[in-house]
Amino acid sequence: MKWQKRGLIYGPDGSSSWARHSCLTPTPVLIGDIIRVYCGFRDGEGRSRIGFVDVRADDPSVVVAVSREPVLDIGMAGCFDDNGVILGDVVADGDRLRMYYVGFQIVARVKFLAFTGLAFSTDGGNSFQRAQAAPVLDRADEGLFIRAVHTAMPDKTGGWRIWYAAGSGWEPIKGGFYPQYHIRHQASVDGIRFDTTGDLCLPPAGREYRIGRPRVYLGEAGYRMIFTKGSVDGDYTPGYATSRDGVHWNRDDSQLGIGLSDDGWDSRHLCYPSVIHYGSRIWMFYNGNDMGVDGFGYAELIAH
C-alpha cells in the first residue's frame, strides 16, 4: 500500500472546558455524505470525554460540525470510567449504534486501570447511554490492568467478534512507567458477555513493549489489521498484519506504506490509524505526536 498524507484536520482550540486539547483514537463512521469522526477530547486535567468532528466524506479537510457537548461523559465517581473515556469502536446494530469505549480509573499503586464499557445511541450518534455501569470486558488474568476493545464486528452467525489490547505489566522508561500490552481476540454470542481468556493474536516483538489499538477489516481476501506499536526507544508507529481466520496473523509492517513526516505534527509519533471507504476512495484518520495532543489528521490510499 501507499498512502498520501493530506494534513492535520482538527484540534481543539482550548475554548471549551471539556475539550482543551487532543482528539484521541479518531474513529470514523459514514453517515450519508458525512464522515463522523468520534474522538476523545481532553480537559485541563487530561481526562478524556468522547465527542465528534463531522467532515465531508469527499473532502475530509472540510470540517462541517463539531460536537458542543460530549456524546459520552466520564462515569460515576468510583466506577471504572471515572477518570476518562476514549473510543474503542462504533458499529451499526440494527436501528441503533453500539459504542465500545475504554474507561480509565486512577488507583493507588499502579498508573491506571483501563477496561471496556458499552453504550448505545438511538438518535443517530448524537448521544450515547451506557448499557451498564460496569465494564463488559473487565479485569482477568490475561489482562490485570488493561482489556480494551478497539474493533467489534458482527459475524454471519448473529454473534460478535472483538479484537482488543490486554496487559498486565508496566515498562520502566526514563523514570516513568508505561503500560505493556498485546492483541487478543474473542467471539461472543451477543457482544456483551465475554470469556476471561481470548485468543492471542499478536505479541510485541523485538524492542517493543506494547502493541495495541487493533483496527480489523474483513474483505474478500480475509482479515487485515492496522495497529499501533511502542518501543523502549520511544517509537510509537503503526503496523500491519493479515489473517485468514481473524485469529492467526501474519505480520508485515512494511506493507502498510505510511510513516513519520520529516517535521511537524506527526514527525515523532504516528498512531491509532483507522480506515474508512467512501466510494472508490479510502481515507485513513490518525493521531500524531504525543498521542494526538494537536488533534487528528488524514491520509488517502493512492496505491495498493
mmCIF file of C-alpha atoms in Angstrom, residues 11 14 31 38 48 71 98 101-102 104 118 134 142 153 161-162 164 166 219-220 233 237 241 243 249 255 267 272 284:
data_model
loop_
_atom_site.group_PDB
_atom_site.id
_atom_site.type_symbol
_atom_site.label_atom_id
_atom_site.label_comp_id
_atom_site.label_asym_id
_atom_site.label_seq_id
_atom_site.Cartn_x
_atom_site.Cartn_y
_atom_site.Cartn_z
ATOM 1 C CA GLY A 11 -7.650 20.010 17.121
ATOM 2 C CA GLY A 14 -8.832 25.347 24.206
ATOM 3 C CA ILE A 31 -23.361 8.971 7.735
ATOM 4 C CA TYR A 38 -15.545 10.160 17.099
ATOM 5 C CA SER A 48 -10.944 12.449 28.051
ATOM 6 C CA VAL A 71 -21.694 12.288 23.402
ATOM 7 C CA ARG A 98 -23.237 0.387 19.528
ATOM 8 C CA TYR A 101 -15.324 2.541 24.830
ATOM 9 C CA VAL A 102 -12.322 2.328 27.130
ATOM 10 C CA PHE A 104 -9.840 4.816 32.787
ATOM 11 C CA LEU A 118 -20.628 -0.453 26.182
ATOM 12 C CA ALA A 134 -19.821 -1.962 34.983
ATOM 13 C CA GLU A 142 -4.917 -12.325 30.718
ATOM 14 C CA MET A 153 -17.603 -6.902 14.282
ATOM 15 C CA ARG A 161 -16.158 -10.837 17.350
ATOM 16 C CA ILE A 162 -13.825 -8.436 19.135
ATOM 17 C CA TYR A 164 -8.634 -5.953 21.971
ATOM 18 C CA ALA A 166 -4.733 -6.848 27.104
ATOM 19 C CA GLY A 219 -12.552 -8.260 2.809
ATOM 20 C CA GLU A 220 -12.632 -10.904 0.087
ATOM 21 C CA ASP A 233 13.306 3.677 22.214
ATOM 22 C CA THR A 237 4.120 3.954 14.986
ATOM 23 C CA ALA A 241 -0.947 -7.864 9.642
ATOM 24 C CA SER A 243 -5.181 -13.294 8.554
ATOM 25 C CA TRP A 249 -1.974 -13.428 11.953
ATOM 26 C CA GLN A 255 3.219 -3.405 3.695
ATOM 27 C CA SER A 267 7.154 13.730 12.849
ATOM 28 C CA TYR A 272 -4.115 4.982 16.223
ATOM 29 C CA MET A 284 -7.089 6.929 6.992
#
